[in-house]
C-alpha positions as a printed NumPy array, in Angstrom:
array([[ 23.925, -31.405,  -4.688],
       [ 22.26 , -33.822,  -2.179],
       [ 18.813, -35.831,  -3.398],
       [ 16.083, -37.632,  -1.967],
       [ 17.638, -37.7  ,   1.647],
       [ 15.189, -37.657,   4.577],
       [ 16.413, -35.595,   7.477],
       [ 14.634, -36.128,  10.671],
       [ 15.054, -34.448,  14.381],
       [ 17.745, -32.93 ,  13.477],
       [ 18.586, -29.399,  15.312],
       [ 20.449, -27.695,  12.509],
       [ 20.549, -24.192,  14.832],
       [ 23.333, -26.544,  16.782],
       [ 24.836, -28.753,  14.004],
       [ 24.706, -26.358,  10.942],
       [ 23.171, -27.903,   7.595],
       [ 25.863, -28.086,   4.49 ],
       [ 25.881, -24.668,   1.989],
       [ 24.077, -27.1  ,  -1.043],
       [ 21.129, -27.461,  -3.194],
       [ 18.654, -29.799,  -1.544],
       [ 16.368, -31.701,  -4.322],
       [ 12.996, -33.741,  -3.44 ],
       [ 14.577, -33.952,   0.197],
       [ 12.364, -34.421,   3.   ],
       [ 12.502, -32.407,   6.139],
       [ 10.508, -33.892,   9.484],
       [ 10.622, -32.631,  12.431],
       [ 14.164, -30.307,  12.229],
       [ 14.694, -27.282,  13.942],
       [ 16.508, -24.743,  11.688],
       [ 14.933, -21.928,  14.584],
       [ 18.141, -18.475,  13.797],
       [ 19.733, -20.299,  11.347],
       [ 21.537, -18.245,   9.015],
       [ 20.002, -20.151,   5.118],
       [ 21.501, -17.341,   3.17 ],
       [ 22.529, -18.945,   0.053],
       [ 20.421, -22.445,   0.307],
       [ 18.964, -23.967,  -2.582],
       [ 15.443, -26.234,  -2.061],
       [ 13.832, -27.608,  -4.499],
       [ 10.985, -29.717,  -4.43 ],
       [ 11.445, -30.471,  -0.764],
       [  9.015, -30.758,   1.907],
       [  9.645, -29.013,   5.271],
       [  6.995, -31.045,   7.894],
       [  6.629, -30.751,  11.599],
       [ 10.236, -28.048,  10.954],
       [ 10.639, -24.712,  12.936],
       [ 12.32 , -22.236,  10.874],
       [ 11.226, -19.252,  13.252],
       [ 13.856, -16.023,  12.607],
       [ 15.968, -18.24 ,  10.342],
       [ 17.898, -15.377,   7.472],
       [ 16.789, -16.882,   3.866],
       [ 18.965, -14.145,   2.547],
       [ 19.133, -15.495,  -1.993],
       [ 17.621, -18.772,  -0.373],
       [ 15.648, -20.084,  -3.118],
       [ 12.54 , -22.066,  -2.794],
       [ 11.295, -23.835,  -5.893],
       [  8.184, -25.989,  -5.316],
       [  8.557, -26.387,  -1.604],
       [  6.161, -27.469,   1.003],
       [  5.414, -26.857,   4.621],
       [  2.601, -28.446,   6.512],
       [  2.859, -28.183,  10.373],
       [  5.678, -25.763,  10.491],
       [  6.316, -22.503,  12.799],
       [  7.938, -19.986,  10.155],
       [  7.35 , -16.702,  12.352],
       [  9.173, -13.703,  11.579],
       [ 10.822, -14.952,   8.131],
       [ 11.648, -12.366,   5.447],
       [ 10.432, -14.126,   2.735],
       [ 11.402, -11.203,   0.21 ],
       [ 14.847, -11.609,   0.815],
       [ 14.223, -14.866,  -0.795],
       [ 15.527, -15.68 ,  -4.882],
       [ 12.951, -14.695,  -5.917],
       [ 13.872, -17.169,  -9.486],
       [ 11.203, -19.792,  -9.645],
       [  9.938, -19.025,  -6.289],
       [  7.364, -21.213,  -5.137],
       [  5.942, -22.244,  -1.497],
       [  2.799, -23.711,  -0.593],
       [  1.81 , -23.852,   3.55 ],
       [ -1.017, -26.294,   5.35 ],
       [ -1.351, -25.54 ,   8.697],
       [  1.549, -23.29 ,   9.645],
       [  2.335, -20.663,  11.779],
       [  3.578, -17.785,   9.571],
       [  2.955, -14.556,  12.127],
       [  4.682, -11.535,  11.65 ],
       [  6.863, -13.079,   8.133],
       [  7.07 , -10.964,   4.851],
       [  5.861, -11.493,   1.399],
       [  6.8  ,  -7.577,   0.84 ],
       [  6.748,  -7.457,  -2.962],
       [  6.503, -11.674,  -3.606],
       [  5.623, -13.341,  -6.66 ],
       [  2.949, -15.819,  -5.347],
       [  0.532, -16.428,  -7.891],
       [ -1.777, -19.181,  -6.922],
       [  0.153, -19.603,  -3.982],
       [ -1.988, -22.099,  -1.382],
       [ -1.908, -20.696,   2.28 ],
       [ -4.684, -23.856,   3.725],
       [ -5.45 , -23.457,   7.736],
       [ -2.876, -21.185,   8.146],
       [ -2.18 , -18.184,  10.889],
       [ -1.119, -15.575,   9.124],
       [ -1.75 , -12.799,  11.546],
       [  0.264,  -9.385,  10.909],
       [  1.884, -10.718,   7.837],
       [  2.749,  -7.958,   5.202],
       [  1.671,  -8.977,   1.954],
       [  2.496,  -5.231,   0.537],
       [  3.119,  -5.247,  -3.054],
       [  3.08 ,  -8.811,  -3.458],
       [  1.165, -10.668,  -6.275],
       [ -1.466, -13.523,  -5.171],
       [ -2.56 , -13.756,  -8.041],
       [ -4.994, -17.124,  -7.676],
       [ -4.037, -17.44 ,  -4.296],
       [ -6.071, -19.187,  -1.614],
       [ -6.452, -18.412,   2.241],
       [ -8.569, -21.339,   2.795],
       [ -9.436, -21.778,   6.611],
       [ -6.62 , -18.877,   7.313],
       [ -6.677, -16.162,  10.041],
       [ -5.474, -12.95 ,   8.504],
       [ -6.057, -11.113,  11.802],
       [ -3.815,  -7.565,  11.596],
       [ -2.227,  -8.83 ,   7.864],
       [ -1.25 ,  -6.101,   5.521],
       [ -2.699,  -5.994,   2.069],
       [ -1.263,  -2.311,   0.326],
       [ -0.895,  -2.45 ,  -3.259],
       [ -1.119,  -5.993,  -3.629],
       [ -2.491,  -7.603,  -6.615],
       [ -5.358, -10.14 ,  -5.379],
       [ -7.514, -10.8  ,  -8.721],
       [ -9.014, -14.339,  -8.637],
       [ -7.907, -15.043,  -4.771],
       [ -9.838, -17.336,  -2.886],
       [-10.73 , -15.659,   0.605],
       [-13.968, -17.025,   1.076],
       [-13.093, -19.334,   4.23 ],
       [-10.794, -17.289,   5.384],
       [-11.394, -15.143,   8.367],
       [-10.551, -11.719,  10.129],
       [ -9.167,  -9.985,   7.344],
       [ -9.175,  -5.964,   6.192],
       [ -8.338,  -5.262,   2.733],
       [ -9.257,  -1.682,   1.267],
       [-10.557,  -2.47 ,  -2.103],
       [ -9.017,   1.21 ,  -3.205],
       [ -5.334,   0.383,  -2.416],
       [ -5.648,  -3.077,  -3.691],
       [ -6.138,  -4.96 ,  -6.991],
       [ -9.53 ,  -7.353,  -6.27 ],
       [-11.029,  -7.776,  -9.36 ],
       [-12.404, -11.323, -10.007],
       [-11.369, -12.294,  -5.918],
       [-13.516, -14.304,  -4.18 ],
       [-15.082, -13.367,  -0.738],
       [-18.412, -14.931,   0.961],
       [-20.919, -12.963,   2.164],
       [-19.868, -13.343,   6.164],
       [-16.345, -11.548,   4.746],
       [-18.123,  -8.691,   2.733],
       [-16.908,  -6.602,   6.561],
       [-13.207,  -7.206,   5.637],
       [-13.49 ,  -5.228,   3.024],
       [-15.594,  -2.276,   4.638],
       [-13.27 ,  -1.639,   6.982],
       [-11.219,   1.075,   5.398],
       [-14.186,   2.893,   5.111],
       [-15.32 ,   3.383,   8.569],
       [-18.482,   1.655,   7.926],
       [-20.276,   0.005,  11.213],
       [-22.108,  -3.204,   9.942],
       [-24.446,  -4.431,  12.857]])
């Protein structure tokens, strides 16, 4: 188990990082861009200024992690552990990653892109898109009572394949969910 070690600029896609568990371990400015994580333990670390674009979190576990200015594009986040899985993101790049059937209740996603992310089946549960760009994202039998989308922006969610009750939208989002419909709003 390694603790409370700071790793920074350190390309890990060249010098691999150690099969462990990584507790309240800071990660600043490390590229982990393929890296095979398959297996990893992290808890309560924070990932900033990190790419982790394409890595394989294959039973990675993420327990209270962190990630503000990161690039994650492409990750499979359902391949995660999904045992005590929990993330939180502030202004990261998360385009075309998966959250295909994730447990992310109340789950903070705060000036993120999250364009053409599948969120199918997943539970956000209290999540909040605050100041995120949903542009192309895939909502499908997600559960989204109580989420917070009202700064977020360019989303579509069909209110008939989704769980909204209780979500939170501002008026300027009300099109986001007409879409489905074919409704023109002028």
């Amino acid at each position: 188990m390694t603790e409370n070690k700071r790793f920074e600029k350190i390309d890990f896609s060249l010098t691999p990082l150690p099969l462990d568990t990584y507790t309240d371990c800071q990660f600043i400015h490390c590229k982990f861009e393929e890296t095979d994580l398959s297996g990893w333990t992290f808890e309560e670390c924070r990932f900033t200024d990190c790419n982790l674009s394409l890595s394989k979190l294959r039973h990675t576990a993420f327990k209270d992690a962190t990630f503000h200015n990161c690039k994650l594009v492409g990750l499979i986040f359902s391949d995660c552990n999904p045992f005590l899985f929990e993330v939180a993101f502030t202004n990261c790049n998360l385009h075309l990653s998966s959250f295909y059937g994730c447990r992310l209740k109340a789950t903070k996603f705060t000036k993120c892109d999250l364009k053409e992310v599948d969120f199918t089946q997943a539970d956000l549960t209290g999540a909040s898109f605050s100041e995120s760009d949903l542009y192309r994202s895939i909502f499908d039998q997600s559960k989204l009572e109580t989420a917070d989308f009202r700064n977020a922006h360019r989303y579509s969610i069909d209110p008939s394949r989704n769980r909204i009750r209780k979500a939170r939208f501002s008026t300027d989002g009300l099109a986001g969910l007409l879409d489905s419909f074919g409704i023109r709003i002028d």
